[in-house]
Coordinates of C-alpha atoms in Angstrom, one line a residue:
M1 CA 0.0 0.0 0.0
F2 CA 2.8 2.4 0.9
K3 CA 5.8 0.6 -0.6
H4 CA 7.1 3.8 -2.3
I5 CA 7.6 5.6 1.0
K6 CA 9.3 4.7 4.3
I7 CA 7.1 4.7 7.3
A8 CA 8.4 4.3 10.9
V9 CA 6.0 3.3 13.7
L10 CA 7.5 4.7 17.0
I11 CA 6.2 3.3 20.3
P12 CA 7.6 4.8 23.5
C13 CA 7.3 2.3 26.4
H14 CA 7.7 2.0 30.1
N15 CA 6.4 -1.2 31.8
E16 CA 3.9 -2.2 29.2
E17 CA 4.4 -6.0 29.1
V18 CA 0.6 -6.5 29.3
S19 CA -0.2 -4.6 26.1
I20 CA 3.0 -4.1 24.0
A21 CA 2.8 -7.4 22.1
K22 CA -0.7 -6.7 20.9
V23 CA 0.1 -3.1 19.9
V24 CA 3.1 -4.3 17.8
A25 CA 1.0 -7.0 16.2
D26 CA -1.9 -4.7 15.4
F27 CA 0.4 -2.1 13.7
K28 CA 2.2 -4.7 11.7
V29 CA -1.2 -5.8 10.3
A30 CA -2.4 -2.2 9.7
L31 CA 0.9 -1.1 8.1
P32 CA 2.7 -4.2 6.8
D33 CA 5.3 -2.2 5.0
A34 CA 6.3 0.0 8.0
D35 CA 9.2 -0.6 10.4
V36 CA 8.0 -0.9 14.0
Y37 CA 10.3 0.4 16.7
V38 CA 9.8 0.1 20.4
F39 CA 11.8 2.4 22.5
D40 CA 12.1 1.1 26.0
N41 CA 12.5 3.6 28.9
N42 CA 14.0 1.6 31.8
S43 CA 11.2 -0.9 32.1
S44 CA 11.4 -3.3 35.1
D45 CA 9.1 -5.9 33.6
N46 CA 9.1 -8.0 30.5
T47 CA 8.3 -5.2 28.0
V48 CA 11.5 -5.7 26.0
R49 CA 11.0 -9.5 25.7
E50 CA 7.4 -9.2 24.7
A51 CA 8.2 -6.6 22.0
L52 CA 11.0 -8.7 20.6
A53 CA 8.7 -11.7 20.5
A54 CA 6.1 -9.7 18.6
G55 CA 8.7 -8.8 15.9
A56 CA 9.5 -5.2 16.8
T57 CA 12.9 -3.6 16.7
V58 CA 13.7 -2.6 20.3
R59 CA 15.9 0.2 21.3
S60 CA 16.4 1.8 24.8
E61 CA 16.7 5.2 26.3
T62 CA 18.1 5.3 29.8
Q63 CA 17.1 8.9 30.7
Q64 CA 13.7 8.6 32.3
G65 CA 10.8 10.6 30.8
K66 CA 8.7 10.6 27.6
G67 CA 10.5 13.7 26.4
H68 CA 13.9 12.0 26.5
V69 CA 12.4 9.0 24.6
V70 CA 10.8 11.2 21.9
R71 CA 14.0 13.1 21.4
R72 CA 16.0 9.8 21.0
M73 CA 13.4 8.5 18.5
F74 CA 13.4 11.6 16.3
R75 CA 17.2 11.7 16.4
D76 CA 17.9 8.1 15.5
I77 CA 15.2 7.1 13.1
D78 CA 15.1 8.2 9.5
A79 CA 11.8 7.9 7.5
D80 CA 9.4 9.8 5.3
F81 CA 6.6 9.6 7.8
Y82 CA 6.6 8.9 11.5
L83 CA 3.6 7.4 13.3
M84 CA 4.0 7.8 17.1
V85 CA 1.6 5.9 19.4
D86 CA 1.5 4.9 23.0
G87 CA 2.2 1.3 23.9
D88 CA -0.8 0.9 26.2
D89 CA -3.2 -0.3 23.5
T90 CA -5.7 2.5 24.0
Y91 CA -5.6 3.6 20.3
D92 CA -7.1 2.0 17.2
A93 CA -4.3 0.6 15.0
S94 CA -6.7 0.2 12.0
L95 CA -6.8 4.0 11.7
A96 CA -3.1 4.2 10.9
P97 CA -3.5 3.8 7.0
D98 CA -6.1 6.6 7.0
M99 CA -3.8 8.8 8.9
I100 CA -0.9 8.2 6.5
K101 CA -3.2 8.8 3.5
L102 CA -4.4 12.1 5.1
A103 CA -0.9 13.2 5.7
M104 CA 0.0 12.5 2.0
S105 CA -3.2 14.1 0.6
G106 CA -2.4 17.5 2.1
P107 CA 0.4 17.1 2.3
Y108 CA 0.4 17.7 6.1
D109 CA 3.3 17.9 8.5
L110 CA 1.1 16.8 11.4
V111 CA -2.0 14.6 11.6
N112 CA -3.4 14.4 15.1
C113 CA -5.9 11.8 16.3
I114 CA -8.8 13.3 18.3
R115 CA -9.7 10.8 21.0
R116 CA -13.3 9.6 21.0
E117 CA -14.0 7.7 24.3
T118 CA -15.7 4.4 24.2
G119 CA -16.3 4.1 27.9
D120 CA -15.9 5.9 31.2
E121 CA -12.8 4.0 32.0
A122 CA -10.9 5.5 29.1
Y123 CA -10.3 8.8 30.9
R124 CA -10.0 9.6 34.6
G125 CA -12.0 12.7 35.5
G126 CA -8.8 14.7 36.3
H127 CA -7.2 13.7 32.9
R128 CA -10.3 14.8 31.0
F129 CA -10.6 18.1 32.7
G130 CA -6.8 18.7 32.5
N131 CA -6.7 17.9 28.8
R132 CA -9.5 20.4 28.0
L133 CA -8.0 23.1 30.2
L134 CA -4.5 22.8 28.9
T135 CA -5.5 22.5 25.3
G136 CA -7.8 25.5 25.7
V137 CA -4.9 27.6 27.2
V138 CA -2.6 26.7 24.3
R139 CA -5.3 27.3 21.7
R140 CA -6.0 30.7 23.2
I141 CA -2.4 31.8 23.3
F142 CA -0.7 30.2 20.3
G143 CA -3.6 29.6 17.9
N144 CA -6.7 27.4 17.5
R145 CA -5.6 25.0 14.8
I146 CA -4.8 22.0 17.1
L147 CA -7.5 19.9 18.9
D148 CA -6.8 17.4 21.7
M149 CA -3.2 18.5 22.3
L150 CA -2.3 15.7 24.6
S151 CA -3.3 12.9 22.3
G152 CA -0.5 10.3 22.0
Y153 CA -1.4 9.2 18.4
K154 CA 0.2 11.3 15.8
V155 CA 1.7 11.2 12.3
F156 CA 4.7 13.5 11.5
S157 CA 6.5 14.3 8.3
R158 CA 10.3 14.1 8.1
R159 CA 10.8 17.8 8.0
F160 CA 8.7 18.2 11.2
V161 CA 10.7 15.6 13.1
K162 CA 14.2 16.8 11.9
S163 CA 13.4 20.5 12.7
F164 CA 11.9 19.9 16.1
P165 CA 14.1 21.1 18.9
A166 CA 12.9 18.7 21.6
L167 CA 13.7 20.3 25.0
S168 CA 11.0 18.7 27.3
T169 CA 11.7 15.7 29.4
G170 CA 8.3 14.3 30.4
F171 CA 4.7 14.3 29.2
D172 CA 4.9 18.0 28.5
I173 CA 6.6 17.0 25.2
E174 CA 3.1 16.9 23.7
T175 CA 2.7 20.6 24.4
E176 CA 6.0 21.4 22.8
L177 CA 5.0 19.4 19.7
T178 CA 1.8 21.4 19.4
V179 CA 3.5 24.8 19.9
H180 CA 6.2 23.9 17.3
T181 CA 3.4 23.2 14.8
L182 CA 1.6 26.5 15.5
E183 CA 4.7 28.7 15.6
L184 CA 5.9 27.7 12.2
S185 CA 2.3 27.6 10.7
M186 CA 2.8 24.0 9.6
P187 CA 0.0 22.3 7.6
A188 CA -1.9 20.2 10.1
A189 CA -5.0 18.0 10.0
H190 CA -7.1 16.0 12.5
I191 CA -8.9 12.7 12.4
E192 CA -11.2 11.2 15.0
G193 CA -10.5 7.8 16.4
V194 CA -11.5 5.4 19.2
Y195 CA -9.9 5.8 22.6
R196 CA -10.4 2.9 24.9
G197 CA -9.5 2.0 28.4
R198 CA -6.3 0.2 29.3
A199 CA -6.1 -3.5 29.5
E200 CA -6.5 -5.1 32.9
G201 CA -3.2 -5.1 34.8
S202 CA -1.9 -2.1 32.9
E203 CA -1.3 1.2 34.8
S204 CA -1.1 4.7 33.5
K205 CA 2.3 6.5 33.9
L206 CA 0.6 9.9 33.7
R207 CA 0.2 11.5 37.1
T208 CA -2.7 14.0 36.9
Y209 CA -1.5 16.7 39.2
R210 CA 2.3 16.4 38.9
D211 CA 2.3 16.1 35.1
G212 CA -0.5 18.7 34.8
W213 CA 1.6 21.2 36.8
R214 CA 4.6 20.4 34.7
I215 CA 2.7 21.0 31.5
L216 CA 1.3 24.3 32.9
R217 CA 4.8 25.5 33.8
L218 CA 6.0 24.6 30.3
I219 CA 3.1 26.7 28.8
I220 CA 4.2 29.6 30.9
R221 CA 7.8 29.2 29.8
L222 CA 6.7 29.0 26.2
V223 CA 4.6 32.1 26.5
R224 CA 7.7 33.9 27.9
H225 CA 9.9 32.6 25.0
E226 CA 7.4 32.7 22.1
R227 CA 5.1 35.6 23.2
P228 CA 7.3 37.9 25.2
M229 CA 5.0 40.9 24.6
V230 CA 2.1 39.0 26.0
F231 CA 4.1 37.8 29.0
F232 CA 5.8 41.0 29.9
G233 CA 2.8 43.1 28.9
T234 CA 0.7 41.1 31.4
L235 CA 3.3 41.7 34.0
A236 CA 3.3 45.4 33.2
M237 CA -0.4 45.6 33.6
A238 CA -0.3 43.8 37.0
L239 CA 2.4 46.2 38.2
A240 CA 0.6 49.2 36.9
L241 CA -2.6 48.1 38.6
A242 CA -0.7 47.6 41.9
A243 CA 0.8 51.1 41.5
L244 CA -2.7 52.6 41.0
L245 CA -4.1 50.8 44.0
L246 CA -1.3 52.2 46.1
I247 CA -1.5 55.8 44.8
W248 CA -5.3 56.1 44.7
P249 CA -5.7 56.9 48.5
V250 CA -2.9 59.5 48.1
I251 CA -4.7 61.0 45.1
E252 CA -8.0 61.1 47.0
T253 CA -6.3 62.9 49.9
Y254 CA -4.8 65.4 47.5
L255 CA -8.2 66.1 45.8
D256 CA -9.8 66.7 49.2
T257 CA -7.1 68.7 51.0
G258 CA -4.5 69.7 48.4
L259 CA -1.8 68.0 50.5
V260 CA 0.3 64.9 49.9
P261 CA 1.1 63.5 53.3
R262 CA 2.4 60.0 52.4
F263 CA 5.5 60.5 50.3
P264 CA 6.8 57.0 50.8
T265 CA 3.7 55.5 49.3
A266 CA 3.9 57.9 46.4
F267 CA 7.5 57.1 45.8
L268 CA 6.7 53.3 46.0
A269 CA 3.9 53.7 43.5
M270 CA 6.2 55.6 41.2
G271 CA 8.9 52.9 41.4
I272 CA 6.4 50.2 40.6
M273 CA 5.1 52.1 37.6
L274 CA 8.7 52.5 36.4
L275 CA 9.0 48.7 36.7
A276 CA 5.8 48.3 34.6
S277 CA 7.4 50.6 31.9
L278 CA 10.6 48.5 31.9
S279 CA 8.5 45.4 31.5
V280 CA 6.9 46.9 28.4
F281 CA 10.3 47.8 26.9
T282 CA 11.7 44.3 27.8
G283 CA 8.8 42.6 26.0
T284 CA 9.4 44.8 22.9
I285 CA 13.1 44.0 22.7
L286 CA 12.5 40.3 23.3
D287 CA 9.8 40.2 20.7
T288 CA 12.4 41.1 18.1
V289 CA 14.7 38.4 19.4
T290 CA 11.9 35.9 19.3
R291 CA 11.2 36.8 15.6
G292 CA 14.9 36.1 14.8
R293 CA 14.7 32.6 16.5
K294 CA 11.5 31.8 14.7
E295 CA 13.1 32.7 11.3
L296 CA 16.0 30.4 12.1
R297 CA 13.7 27.5 12.9
M298 CA 11.8 28.2 9.7
L299 CA 15.0 28.1 7.7
T300 CA 15.9 24.7 9.3
Y301 CA 12.4 23.4 8.6
L302 CA 12.8 24.4 4.9
Q303 CA 16.1 22.6 4.5
F304 CA 14.1 19.3 4.3
P305 CA 12.0 18.3 1.3
P306 CA 8.2 18.4 1.7
P307 CA 6.2 15.3 2.5
A308 CA 5.3 12.8 -0.2
Y309 CA 2.1 14.1 -2.0
A310 CA -0.6 11.7 -3.0
P311 CA -4.0 13.4 -3.6
S312 CA -7.1 11.3 -2.9
N313 CA -8.6 9.5 -5.8
G314 CA -12.2 10.3 -6.8
D315 CA -13.2 6.7 -6.1
E316 CA -12.2 7.0 -2.4
S317 CA -14.1 9.1 0.1
P318 CA -11.4 11.3 1.5
V319 CA -10.8 11.4 5.2
P320 CA -12.2 14.7 6.6
P321 CA -9.3 16.7 8.0
Y322 CA -10.7 18.0 11.3
G323 CA -9.9 21.6 12.0
D324 CA -8.5 22.3 8.6
H325 CA -11.0 25.1 8.3
L326 CA -10.0 26.8 11.6
N327 CA -8.3 30.1 11.5
S328 CA -4.6 29.7 11.1
K329 CA -3.7 33.1 12.4
N330 CA -3.6 34.1 16.0
D331 CA -4.7 37.6 14.9
D332 CA -8.2 37.5 16.4
L333 CA -10.2 40.4 17.8
L334 CA -9.0 39.8 21.4
G335 CA -5.4 39.7 20.3
Q336 CA -5.7 42.9 18.4
I337 CA -7.4 44.6 21.4
W338 CA -4.6 43.5 23.6
R339 CA -1.8 44.7 21.3
F340 CA -3.7 47.9 20.6
G341 CA -3.8 48.6 24.4
L342 CA 0.0 47.9 24.8
V343 CA 0.7 50.3 21.9
G344 CA -1.5 52.9 23.6
I345 CA 0.7 52.6 26.7
V346 CA 3.8 53.2 24.6
G347 CA 2.1 56.2 23.0
Y348 CA 1.2 57.7 26.4
I349 CA 4.8 57.3 27.6
V350 CA 6.1 59.1 24.5
N351 CA 3.5 61.9 24.8
A352 CA 4.0 62.4 28.5
G353 CA 7.8 62.2 28.2
L354 CA 8.0 64.8 25.5
V355 CA 5.6 67.2 27.3
E356 CA 7.5 67.0 30.5
S357 CA 10.8 67.6 28.7
L358 CA 9.5 70.6 26.7
V359 CA 7.1 72.2 29.1
L360 CA 9.6 74.5 30.8
S361 CA 11.0 75.9 27.6
M362 CA 7.8 76.0 25.5
G363 CA 4.9 75.9 27.9
P364 CA 2.2 73.2 28.1
I365 CA 0.2 74.1 25.0
R366 CA 3.1 74.3 22.6
A367 CA 4.7 71.2 24.2
Q368 CA 1.5 69.2 23.6
M369 CA 1.3 70.5 20.0
L370 CA 4.7 68.9 19.3
A371 CA 4.2 65.8 21.5
F372 CA 0.8 64.8 20.1
P373 CA 2.0 64.2 16.5
A374 CA 5.1 62.4 17.7
A375 CA 3.0 60.1 19.9
V376 CA 0.5 59.5 17.1
S377 CA 3.3 58.7 14.6
V378 CA 4.9 56.2 17.0
T379 CA 1.6 54.4 17.7
W380 CA 0.7 54.4 14.0
W381 CA 4.0 52.6 13.2
L382 CA 3.6 50.1 16.0
N383 CA 0.0 49.3 15.1
R384 CA 1.0 49.0 11.4
S385 CA 3.8 46.7 12.2
Y386 CA 2.5 44.7 15.1
T387 CA -1.3 45.1 15.7
F388 CA -3.1 45.1 12.4
G389 CA -0.5 45.0 9.6
A390 CA -0.2 47.4 6.7
S391 CA -3.2 48.4 4.7
Q392 CA -3.5 48.6 0.9
H393 CA -3.0 52.4 1.0
S394 CA 0.2 54.2 0.5
I395 CA 2.2 54.8 3.7
H396 CA 1.6 58.6 3.7
Y397 CA -2.1 58.3 3.1
E398 CA -2.4 55.6 5.8
W399 CA -0.6 57.8 8.3
L400 CA -2.9 60.7 7.5
R401 CA -6.0 58.5 7.9
Y402 CA -4.6 57.3 11.3
V403 CA -4.1 60.9 12.5
L404 CA -7.6 61.8 11.5
A405 CA -8.9 58.7 13.4
N406 CA -7.0 59.7 16.5
M407 CA -8.4 63.2 16.3
L408 CA -11.9 61.6 16.3
G409 CA -10.8 59.6 19.3
W410 CA -9.4 62.8 21.0
A411 CA -12.8 64.5 20.4
A412 CA -14.6 61.5 21.9
N413 CA -12.3 61.5 24.9
N414 CA -12.8 65.2 25.7
G415 CA -16.5 65.0 24.9
A416 CA -17.0 62.1 27.4
Y417 CA -14.9 63.9 29.9
L418 CA -16.9 67.2 29.7
W419 CA -20.2 65.3 29.8
M420 CA -19.1 63.4 33.0
I421 CA -17.9 66.6 34.6
F422 CA -21.1 68.6 34.0
S423 CA -23.6 65.7 34.4
I424 CA -22.3 63.6 37.3
P425 CA -21.5 65.3 40.7
L426 CA -19.2 62.6 41.7
A427 CA -17.1 63.1 38.6
Y428 CA -17.1 66.8 39.2
R429 CA -15.6 66.2 42.7
H430 CA -13.2 63.5 41.4
P431 CA -12.2 64.3 37.8
A432 CA -10.0 61.2 37.6
L433 CA -13.3 59.2 37.0
A434 CA -14.2 61.4 34.1
V435 CA -10.6 61.0 32.7
A436 CA -11.0 57.2 32.9
V437 CA -14.4 57.3 31.1
G438 CA -13.1 59.7 28.5
S439 CA -9.9 57.6 27.9
L440 CA -12.1 54.5 27.5
A441 CA -14.4 56.2 25.0
G442 CA -11.4 57.5 23.0
M443 CA -9.7 54.1 23.0
V444 CA -12.8 52.3 21.7
L445 CA -13.3 54.8 18.9
N446 CA -9.6 54.8 18.0
F447 CA -9.5 51.0 17.9
S448 CA -12.7 50.7 15.8
A449 CA -11.6 53.3 13.4
S450 CA -8.1 51.8 13.1
R451 CA -9.3 48.3 12.6
L452 CA -12.3 49.0 10.3
I453 CA -11.0 52.0 8.3
V454 CA -7.3 52.8 8.6
F455 CA -5.8 49.3 8.4
K456 CA -8.7 47.5 6.7
K457 CA -7.5 44.9 4.2
V458 CA -8.9 44.4 0.7
R459 CA -10.1 40.8 0.3
Q460 CA -8.3 39.1 -2.6
I461 CA -10.6 36.9 -4.8

């Protein structure tokens, strides 16, 4: 069936003597032309003997952990397609030919099996909840093209395997595989398959809380490495909120009495706000570094030839690639709002910094007349490069449209401020509330105008 391509079935194992022989036999039947490898990870039972008796090629990895085993498998085995499956006999081997066909019909660098439970014993409650939680977190941060992230039944292309920098040591390797796919925008597809309970006498090596915590820590590290603006921007927002909570009683006292009696608190809030600003700049710098690392990984990926391509025949009903219609970009509305907010913080820092530096020599009005265009130009460039992408207009026309949009936002800001001041007594006594409402109104109008008018893309047909 697949004689013209080389297929390797990779089975990582640790103490699976109850099920390994059946797994090897089933995959030899499903893929008779494939080479079946069992990688033993310090088993203390008869796993190796059972695998050899079933006809598998057995190799060993002495460093404990699934991540070490996967790294060894990908390093040592050379093939066109790699089918990786757990050795606990919970997956349906008869699905393997369809997974290979689907990988070739794309061609796809990853085909992931979505587990369909056949009984309550297939999943423990904690495993089911943890899988949904962690998969949801990764989909929210890195993109929504991968379903059932922790499935142990996958097909990889050669260029996926040879460009994958495996760094994890345990079950968190599944997360790293998913993020590698999403970060390089690799073609990926899904197929649904049966997931059954373990055979009697077989015990899961996955520890719900320990391995779940390990996977969560890996996600945090990956966010820091792959999404530094998100990580350090969140940290900056937390620090800024803490600074505002500290300084608010001081501001209230000043509004009521005109005095600032708690200078240590004011200095502490100022220091925390400076840390927030440093976090924003750190995220901006590391975002550039991350882009360079991503380009290097992409160049490594492109050094290897694409997977073998075999389109589905009209006589065969093609296997539906789950999730192929999902949005491949992590440029959704929430992401744009988040990045637009961070750019707004940078614009405020530029505006306030220029006003403070020029106010003594030029006065507040003239200083603002120079600072406002500079801040608008900075935010325009950042939103163009980072938040929305360039529009179809010329660069000068786009800048002018952005300035006009910001002037509308400025009008909305001041209009909401004046309305609050003259309509609500509390806002009249505490203008900071009116400033907050005005800023929110201006930001909403600026974002809407920027997204729908300034940086709107023309759909290509």
